[in-house]
């Protein structure tokens, strides 16, 4: 099978098991503790923690998740390239159950897919189960053992050989020190030529026996005191290494040849990229592996390491950039910068001395863009980011390499040691911008180490000197108003040479003030630009741009690293982001004009927000009709297609003051000269059909905007409405998502998209009929249950009472039974029901003659905590709920005791 067929067969298999197939989450994690999304379960954590309800019916999901493990706790970066299986980017296939199926189904389906569908030889499979050592949590996972035992015995294999015990480290999963946790069961494959190791290589760190699938059974919660309590709802969380499975299926020629080592890199996952590298470099990939990690014994081994490094790192950089994470100076951004520089450095062994990664992006997009469409949408942005980063690094690399090689030659010739001094590593960094990690890579290639501790001492001394030299104090933006003005050149160019005038600190952030800037500073609803500041000694990411007075502030973020005053820089604006902003800003002018045409010439802008992702436009008006919204959207798109020129000109304010055809809505105070943006007409002639006083950036023609879509129209204040809209690629994505939703709906309904309205009418009519039938059925069933309860009424402490558990019924049925008993029973009724797995419903009713002795509200408020919940109500009727159904018998006895006066 091809890798695409393997991926799809996994998803199709679990679709057949009623799993909802969900899209991969972004590599930008929602958890603040993660650098990147690093596991398939990340996006489902809120469901596991019961913070959000499960959105899937039934509660099952499956997907392929993009993951990066580089930096932080999970860091495979330094191993990538030197073996067959380490990656920084990989796909994790997974299936999940949220309070539904558990160990039996998870194990049976794993066996069915791997053995019966994919044809893995069962004699080469080994399953691990949790067996605690002294002091470990929980007990031996007998349940998982029994299910695996059945499977292995079914094919004539000895479970004692093929089921291997694992300790807490290998077979007990915890989300954190506290919270959901549970035993796990892994599936390992023996890849030795004879396949007869009898489990001896399982969890031994041997690449000839590798884990391919981990089934995690989340059944406990870890408490702060170190104890473990059972969870009311149990979950399944699995993860299968996509690249590993592909390497086994393809590397063994569908299990017919185990004579060669299995490599993730010798699959069609990497082959297209390797073909492109071969074409670019003129070198061939030989698939050799160094005997010693970190040291190539031949030129071919060195080149093959480079192929693997580049193939892996290209994926990491491309997918992360597509998800909005670019190389930079802080946290995850710096990890990506290290990865890019590592790829560039290894590229030199293939003869690349100019940016090359950008030329490999189309190959990766062709190979994976259909599965991950974000690669297609962001292809030009990815290529631009990689080329810019490569070019910036290459400017500092050549001289640094020469300097390092001279020092390495001196050390090796002297024979007095095998370590590059911290002082030399720091000099490379300080004088030529050579990062420490690259010095370490080059040292390792020459069989040398680096005194990193000495480097860090010198680095901290420099930071301290820089802090003292700057003499920066924490100031407010308004304190900078008297600083030197910045010359803004961003209307004409997105790159400019500049000098650092000052480095200031604003709260937790450092900011650069320069004499010149191409970066637009946040103003008038348009967000500020991001980008990068480059010099011979380093690069600094610009997180945002703000202004006060005429002074531009390039925000670097919470960092100690900044260029010194008087440093010469090249400032570069993030081009794709700026262009997205310009599309959204220009279309606000068209939207304003269209409002006048369709709604009312008195509909005036009252505020706006323009970002790369969307625009919002506030205006005074009553609510728009759906027809008006459609007409506005149509009119704006017609003007976009006309591709009218967008121009701007500066004129004396006196020349335009009072002109009704030029919109002026930012206030009454203007300078002596103002900037007029016009659409249509002759540039500079102030004769366009749309003309506004505006200081923002815009497209050069309306055709650059592309598609325009109104997302919503709503009220934000009395007499003020808001339109939220998208343009360009964001509008395309919105339309595509809508199309996919309609296609999914049509598939579910079993009809063409055009027939959805008609089909929905039929479905709704049937639903209403079924609801009426269900209601009648429930009422009838409730009456039957009520009759049975009346027959079982008893006298407790002199009070007639009905106290009962209604298992597997639910809160709605419980209420129907109470209603059926109303007026038919004089006394106290207390009912409990299991609403769903891990959920309890309680209900109580007391007739008027007995209210002086007992009240329903008090019965419920006293009983609900015992089932882990709360409740209350009126003296005659009350409801409650909880999440501990195992305590229902105790609650019923508690109510009996209360009535008996005990």
PDB file of C-alpha atoms in Angstrom, residues 143-344:
ATOM      1  CA  UNK A 143      -8.706  -7.091  31.918  1.00  0.00           C
ATOM      2  CA  UNK A 144      -6.384  -6.050  29.058  1.00  0.00           C
ATOM      3  CA  UNK A 145      -4.364  -9.260  29.502  1.00  0.00           C
ATOM      4  CA  UNK A 146      -7.475 -11.385  29.130  1.00  0.00           C
ATOM      5  CA  UNK A 147      -8.541  -9.685  25.896  1.00  0.00           C
ATOM      6  CA  UNK A 148      -5.061 -10.039  24.378  1.00  0.00           C
ATOM      7  CA  UNK A 149      -4.880 -13.635  25.568  1.00  0.00           C
ATOM      8  CA  UNK A 150      -8.032 -14.453  23.608  1.00  0.00           C
ATOM      9  CA  UNK A 151      -6.603 -12.931  20.449  1.00  0.00           C
ATOM     10  CA  UNK A 152      -3.260 -14.708  20.577  1.00  0.00           C
ATOM     11  CA  UNK A 153      -4.835 -18.049  21.470  1.00  0.00           C
ATOM     12  CA  UNK A 154      -7.212 -17.673  18.486  1.00  0.00           C
ATOM     13  CA  UNK A 155      -4.214 -17.976  16.124  1.00  0.00           C
ATOM     14  CA  UNK A 156      -2.463 -20.727  18.073  1.00  0.00           C
ATOM     15  CA  UNK A 157       0.125 -18.535  19.843  1.00  0.00           C
ATOM     16  CA  UNK A 158       1.215 -18.747  23.492  1.00  0.00           C
ATOM     17  CA  UNK A 159       0.010 -15.638  25.410  1.00  0.00           C
ATOM     18  CA  UNK A 160       2.764 -16.166  27.974  1.00  0.00           C
ATOM     19  CA  UNK A 161       5.265 -15.367  25.209  1.00  0.00           C
ATOM     20  CA  UNK A 162       3.368 -12.693  23.280  1.00  0.00           C
ATOM     21  CA  UNK A 163       2.045 -10.663  26.213  1.00  0.00           C
ATOM     22  CA  UNK A 164       4.811  -8.780  28.013  1.00  0.00           C
ATOM     23  CA  UNK A 165       4.466  -7.009  31.361  1.00  0.00           C
ATOM     24  CA  UNK A 166       5.451  -3.349  31.531  1.00  0.00           C
ATOM     25  CA  UNK A 167       6.091  -1.055  34.482  1.00  0.00           C
ATOM     26  CA  UNK A 168       4.800   2.445  35.273  1.00  0.00           C
ATOM     27  CA  UNK A 169       7.379   4.067  32.978  1.00  0.00           C
ATOM     28  CA  UNK A 170       6.306   2.069  29.915  1.00  0.00           C
ATOM     29  CA  UNK A 171       2.691   1.171  30.571  1.00  0.00           C
ATOM     30  CA  UNK A 172       0.998   3.732  32.790  1.00  0.00           C
ATOM     31  CA  UNK A 173      -0.056   7.062  31.259  1.00  0.00           C
ATOM     32  CA  UNK A 174      -0.609  10.251  33.242  1.00  0.00           C
ATOM     33  CA  UNK A 175      -1.747  13.616  31.915  1.00  0.00           C
ATOM     34  CA  UNK A 176       0.048  15.351  34.781  1.00  0.00           C
ATOM     35  CA  UNK A 177       0.839  15.015  38.480  1.00  0.00           C
ATOM     36  CA  UNK A 178      -2.913  15.041  39.030  1.00  0.00           C
ATOM     37  CA  UNK A 179      -5.880  14.397  36.767  1.00  0.00           C
ATOM     38  CA  UNK A 180      -6.907  11.646  34.338  1.00  0.00           C
ATOM     39  CA  UNK A 181      -4.585   8.639  34.005  1.00  0.00           C
ATOM     40  CA  UNK A 182      -4.603   4.929  33.426  1.00  0.00           C
ATOM     41  CA  UNK A 183      -2.779   1.834  32.192  1.00  0.00           C
ATOM     42  CA  UNK A 184      -1.795   1.477  28.564  1.00  0.00           C
ATOM     43  CA  UNK A 185      -1.229  -1.460  26.282  1.00  0.00           C
ATOM     44  CA  UNK A 186       1.307  -1.192  23.457  1.00  0.00           C
ATOM     45  CA  UNK A 187       1.631  -3.254  20.308  1.00  0.00           C
ATOM     46  CA  UNK A 188       5.212  -4.045  19.247  1.00  0.00           C
ATOM     47  CA  UNK A 189       6.509  -5.665  16.042  1.00  0.00           C
ATOM     48  CA  UNK A 190       9.507  -8.005  15.843  1.00  0.00           C
ATOM     49  CA  UNK A 191      11.409  -7.003  12.680  1.00  0.00           C
ATOM     50  CA  UNK A 192      14.375  -9.374  13.026  1.00  0.00           C
ATOM     51  CA  UNK A 193      15.009 -11.605   9.992  1.00  0.00           C
ATOM     52  CA  UNK A 194      13.703 -14.742  11.708  1.00  0.00           C
ATOM     53  CA  UNK A 195      11.119 -13.035  13.937  1.00  0.00           C
ATOM     54  CA  UNK A 196      11.882 -15.376  16.851  1.00  0.00           C
ATOM     55  CA  UNK A 197      13.046 -13.102  19.688  1.00  0.00           C
ATOM     56  CA  UNK A 198      10.122 -14.247  21.915  1.00  0.00           C
ATOM     57  CA  UNK A 199       9.597 -10.735  23.279  1.00  0.00           C
ATOM     58  CA  UNK A 200      13.184 -10.294  24.420  1.00  0.00           C
ATOM     59  CA  UNK A 201      13.596  -6.988  22.514  1.00  0.00           C
ATOM     60  CA  UNK A 202      10.336  -5.370  23.651  1.00  0.00           C
ATOM     61  CA  UNK A 203      11.007  -1.992  25.321  1.00  0.00           C
ATOM     62  CA  UNK A 204      14.750  -2.673  25.039  1.00  0.00           C
ATOM     63  CA  UNK A 205      15.498   0.328  22.825  1.00  0.00           C
ATOM     64  CA  UNK A 206      16.293  -1.900  19.862  1.00  0.00           C
ATOM     65  CA  UNK A 207      15.154  -0.664  16.426  1.00  0.00           C
ATOM     66  CA  UNK A 208      14.550  -4.291  15.373  1.00  0.00           C
ATOM     67  CA  UNK A 209      11.494  -4.403  17.635  1.00  0.00           C
ATOM     68  CA  UNK A 210       9.445  -1.237  17.612  1.00  0.00           C
ATOM     69  CA  UNK A 211       6.179  -0.057  19.106  1.00  0.00           C
ATOM     70  CA  UNK A 212       3.577   0.933  16.518  1.00  0.00           C
ATOM     71  CA  UNK A 213       0.411   1.510  18.564  1.00  0.00           C
ATOM     72  CA  UNK A 214      -0.302   2.601  22.119  1.00  0.00           C
ATOM     73  CA  UNK A 215      -3.765   2.006  23.573  1.00  0.00           C
ATOM     74  CA  UNK A 216      -4.300   4.162  26.663  1.00  0.00           C
ATOM     75  CA  UNK A 217      -7.153   3.298  29.005  1.00  0.00           C
ATOM     76  CA  UNK A 218      -8.059   6.397  31.009  1.00  0.00           C
ATOM     77  CA  UNK A 219      -9.869   5.000  34.040  1.00  0.00           C
ATOM     78  CA  UNK A 220      -8.439   6.777  37.108  1.00  0.00           C
ATOM     79  CA  UNK A 221      -7.855  10.283  38.379  1.00  0.00           C
ATOM     80  CA  UNK A 222      -4.617  11.001  40.213  1.00  0.00           C
ATOM     81  CA  UNK A 223      -5.236  12.880  43.473  1.00  0.00           C
ATOM     82  CA  UNK A 224      -2.933  15.416  45.115  1.00  0.00           C
ATOM     83  CA  UNK A 225      -2.233  13.044  47.993  1.00  0.00           C
ATOM     84  CA  UNK A 226      -0.802  10.452  45.601  1.00  0.00           C
ATOM     85  CA  UNK A 227      -3.825   8.177  45.596  1.00  0.00           C
ATOM     86  CA  UNK A 228      -5.868   7.140  42.568  1.00  0.00           C
ATOM     87  CA  UNK A 229      -9.654   7.137  42.305  1.00  0.00           C
ATOM     88  CA  UNK A 230     -11.807   5.470  39.629  1.00  0.00           C
ATOM     89  CA  UNK A 231     -13.296   7.805  37.026  1.00  0.00           C
ATOM     90  CA  UNK A 232     -17.093   7.710  36.580  1.00  0.00           C
ATOM     91  CA  UNK A 233     -16.593   7.819  32.786  1.00  0.00           C
ATOM     92  CA  UNK A 234     -13.766   5.840  31.197  1.00  0.00           C
ATOM     93  CA  UNK A 235     -12.029   6.854  27.978  1.00  0.00           C
ATOM     94  CA  UNK A 236      -9.791   5.349  25.301  1.00  0.00           C
ATOM     95  CA  UNK A 237      -6.919   7.353  23.779  1.00  0.00           C
ATOM     96  CA  UNK A 238      -4.730   5.677  21.163  1.00  0.00           C
ATOM     97  CA  UNK A 239      -1.762   6.753  19.076  1.00  0.00           C
ATOM     98  CA  UNK A 240      -0.225   4.959  16.089  1.00  0.00           C
ATOM     99  CA  UNK A 241       2.974   6.158  14.434  1.00  0.00           C
ATOM    100  CA  UNK A 242       2.010   6.682  10.782  1.00  0.00           C
ATOM    101  CA  UNK A 243       5.575   6.786   9.484  1.00  0.00           C
ATOM    102  CA  UNK A 244       6.489   3.644  11.440  1.00  0.00           C
ATOM    103  CA  UNK A 245       3.566   1.621  10.117  1.00  0.00           C
ATOM    104  CA  UNK A 246       4.304   2.787   6.574  1.00  0.00           C
ATOM    105  CA  UNK A 247       7.962   1.813   6.916  1.00  0.00           C
ATOM    106  CA  UNK A 248       7.027  -1.707   8.025  1.00  0.00           C
ATOM    107  CA  UNK A 249       4.441  -2.312   5.323  1.00  0.00           C
ATOM    108  CA  UNK A 250       6.634  -0.905   2.544  1.00  0.00           C
ATOM    109  CA  UNK A 251      10.040  -1.910   3.924  1.00  0.00           C
ATOM    110  CA  UNK A 252       9.125  -5.578   4.222  1.00  0.00           C
ATOM    111  CA  UNK A 253       7.312  -5.644   0.869  1.00  0.00           C
ATOM    112  CA  UNK A 254       4.080  -6.504   2.667  1.00  0.00           C
ATOM    113  CA  UNK A 255       5.821  -8.867   5.134  1.00  0.00           C
ATOM    114  CA  UNK A 256       7.633 -10.941   2.524  1.00  0.00           C
ATOM    115  CA  UNK A 257      11.182  -9.714   3.182  1.00  0.00           C
ATOM    116  CA  UNK A 258      12.665  -8.996   6.611  1.00  0.00           C
ATOM    117  CA  UNK A 259      16.292  -9.101   5.490  1.00  0.00           C
ATOM    118  CA  UNK A 260      16.866  -5.326   5.440  1.00  0.00           C
ATOM    119  CA  UNK A 261      16.694  -2.765   8.276  1.00  0.00           C
ATOM    120  CA  UNK A 262      13.366  -0.942   8.345  1.00  0.00           C
ATOM    121  CA  UNK A 263      13.623   2.817   7.831  1.00  0.00           C
ATOM    122  CA  UNK A 264      10.933   5.494   8.010  1.00  0.00           C
ATOM    123  CA  UNK A 265      12.932   7.408   5.419  1.00  0.00           C
ATOM    124  CA  UNK A 266      12.835   4.652   2.779  1.00  0.00           C
ATOM    125  CA  UNK A 267       9.133   5.097   2.058  1.00  0.00           C
ATOM    126  CA  UNK A 268       7.024   7.139  -0.320  1.00  0.00           C
ATOM    127  CA  UNK A 269       6.523   9.595   2.556  1.00  0.00           C
ATOM    128  CA  UNK A 270      10.061  10.929   2.012  1.00  0.00           C
ATOM    129  CA  UNK A 271      10.936   9.647  -1.474  1.00  0.00           C
ATOM    130  CA  UNK A 272       9.415  12.613  -3.399  1.00  0.00           C
ATOM    131  CA  UNK A 273      11.433  15.087  -1.322  1.00  0.00           C
ATOM    132  CA  UNK A 274      14.604  12.995  -1.649  1.00  0.00           C
ATOM    133  CA  UNK A 275      14.086  12.902  -5.442  1.00  0.00           C
ATOM    134  CA  UNK A 276      13.856  16.697  -5.447  1.00  0.00           C
ATOM    135  CA  UNK A 277      17.008  17.015  -3.312  1.00  0.00           C
ATOM    136  CA  UNK A 278      18.867  14.678  -5.668  1.00  0.00           C
ATOM    137  CA  UNK A 279      17.817  16.815  -8.629  1.00  0.00           C
ATOM    138  CA  UNK A 280      18.847  20.058  -6.903  1.00  0.00           C
ATOM    139  CA  UNK A 281      22.144  18.818  -5.506  1.00  0.00           C
ATOM    140  CA  UNK A 282      23.314  16.262  -8.055  1.00  0.00           C
ATOM    141  CA  UNK A 283      23.968  13.783  -5.225  1.00  0.00           C
ATOM    142  CA  UNK A 284      22.267  10.415  -4.714  1.00  0.00           C
ATOM    143  CA  UNK A 285      20.647   9.191  -1.508  1.00  0.00           C
ATOM    144  CA  UNK A 286      22.347   5.922  -0.551  1.00  0.00           C
ATOM    145  CA  UNK A 287      20.397   5.084   2.649  1.00  0.00           C
ATOM    146  CA  UNK A 288      23.626   4.433   4.592  1.00  0.00           C
ATOM    147  CA  UNK A 289      23.674   4.718   8.371  1.00  0.00           C
ATOM    148  CA  UNK A 290      26.646   5.779  10.529  1.00  0.00           C
ATOM    149  CA  UNK A 291      27.811   3.201  13.021  1.00  0.00           C
ATOM    150  CA  UNK A 292      28.469   5.928  15.589  1.00  0.00           C
ATOM    151  CA  UNK A 293      25.720   8.473  16.196  1.00  0.00           C
ATOM    152  CA  UNK A 294      27.001  11.968  15.489  1.00  0.00           C
ATOM    153  CA  UNK A 295      29.994  10.900  13.401  1.00  0.00           C
ATOM    154  CA  UNK A 296      29.898  10.083   9.690  1.00  0.00           C
ATOM    155  CA  UNK A 297      32.589   7.657   8.506  1.00  0.00           C
ATOM    156  CA  UNK A 298      32.371   8.523   4.807  1.00  0.00           C
ATOM    157  CA  UNK A 299      31.173  11.233   2.444  1.00  0.00           C
ATOM    158  CA  UNK A 300      28.174   9.088   1.478  1.00  0.00           C
ATOM    159  CA  UNK A 301      27.155   8.671   5.111  1.00  0.00           C
ATOM    160  CA  UNK A 302      27.517  12.422   5.610  1.00  0.00           C
ATOM    161  CA  UNK A 303      25.356  13.126   2.573  1.00  0.00           C
ATOM    162  CA  UNK A 304      22.715  10.569   3.619  1.00  0.00           C
ATOM    163  CA  UNK A 305      22.478  12.148   7.077  1.00  0.00           C
ATOM    164  CA  UNK A 306      21.946  15.485   5.318  1.00  0.00           C
ATOM    165  CA  UNK A 307      19.148  14.031   3.149  1.00  0.00           C
ATOM    166  CA  UNK A 308      17.319  12.771   6.239  1.00  0.00           C
ATOM    167  CA  UNK A 309      17.835  15.996   8.189  1.00  0.00           C
ATOM    168  CA  UNK A 310      16.578  18.138   5.305  1.00  0.00           C
ATOM    169  CA  UNK A 311      13.647  15.827   4.552  1.00  0.00           C
ATOM    170  CA  UNK A 312      12.486  15.902   8.155  1.00  0.00           C
ATOM    171  CA  UNK A 313      13.167  19.586   8.828  1.00  0.00           C
ATOM    172  CA  UNK A 314      11.428  20.711   5.622  1.00  0.00           C
ATOM    173  CA  UNK A 315       8.226  19.089   6.881  1.00  0.00           C
ATOM    174  CA  UNK A 316       8.531  20.679  10.313  1.00  0.00           C
ATOM    175  CA  UNK A 317       9.199  24.145   8.933  1.00  0.00           C
ATOM    176  CA  UNK A 318       6.524  23.992   6.235  1.00  0.00           C
ATOM    177  CA  UNK A 319       3.718  22.631   8.412  1.00  0.00           C
ATOM    178  CA  UNK A 320       4.487  24.981  11.314  1.00  0.00           C
ATOM    179  CA  UNK A 321       4.662  28.029   9.043  1.00  0.00           C
ATOM    180  CA  UNK A 322       1.345  27.025   7.467  1.00  0.00           C
ATOM    181  CA  UNK A 323      -0.123  27.031  10.985  1.00  0.00           C
ATOM    182  CA  UNK A 324       1.213  30.523  11.710  1.00  0.00           C
ATOM    183  CA  UNK A 325       4.414  29.607  13.610  1.00  0.00           C
ATOM    184  CA  UNK A 326       7.490  31.053  11.901  1.00  0.00           C
ATOM    185  CA  UNK A 327      11.180  31.022  12.851  1.00  0.00           C
ATOM    186  CA  UNK A 328      12.032  33.730  15.366  1.00  0.00           C
ATOM    187  CA  UNK A 329      13.838  34.555  18.580  1.00  0.00           C
ATOM    188  CA  UNK A 330      11.530  33.341  21.341  1.00  0.00           C
ATOM    189  CA  UNK A 331      10.220  29.988  22.553  1.00  0.00           C
ATOM    190  CA  UNK A 332       8.733  27.847  19.762  1.00  0.00           C
ATOM    191  CA  UNK A 333       9.820  30.379  17.142  1.00  0.00           C
ATOM    192  CA  UNK A 334      13.446  29.996  18.195  1.00  0.00           C
ATOM    193  CA  UNK A 335      13.146  26.209  18.055  1.00  0.00           C
ATOM    194  CA  UNK A 336      12.077  26.568  14.420  1.00  0.00           C
ATOM    195  CA  UNK A 337      14.966  28.926  13.717  1.00  0.00           C
ATOM    196  CA  UNK A 338      17.360  26.313  15.135  1.00  0.00           C
ATOM    197  CA  UNK A 339      15.753  23.661  12.941  1.00  0.00           C
ATOM    198  CA  UNK A 340      16.066  25.797   9.826  1.00  0.00           C
ATOM    199  CA  UNK A 341      19.698  26.649  10.543  1.00  0.00           C
ATOM    200  CA  UNK A 342      20.449  22.985  11.202  1.00  0.00           C
ATOM    201  CA  UNK A 343      18.952  22.069   7.811  1.00  0.00           C
ATOM    202  CA  UNK A 344      20.957  24.818   6.101  1.00  0.00           C
TER     203      UNK A 344
END
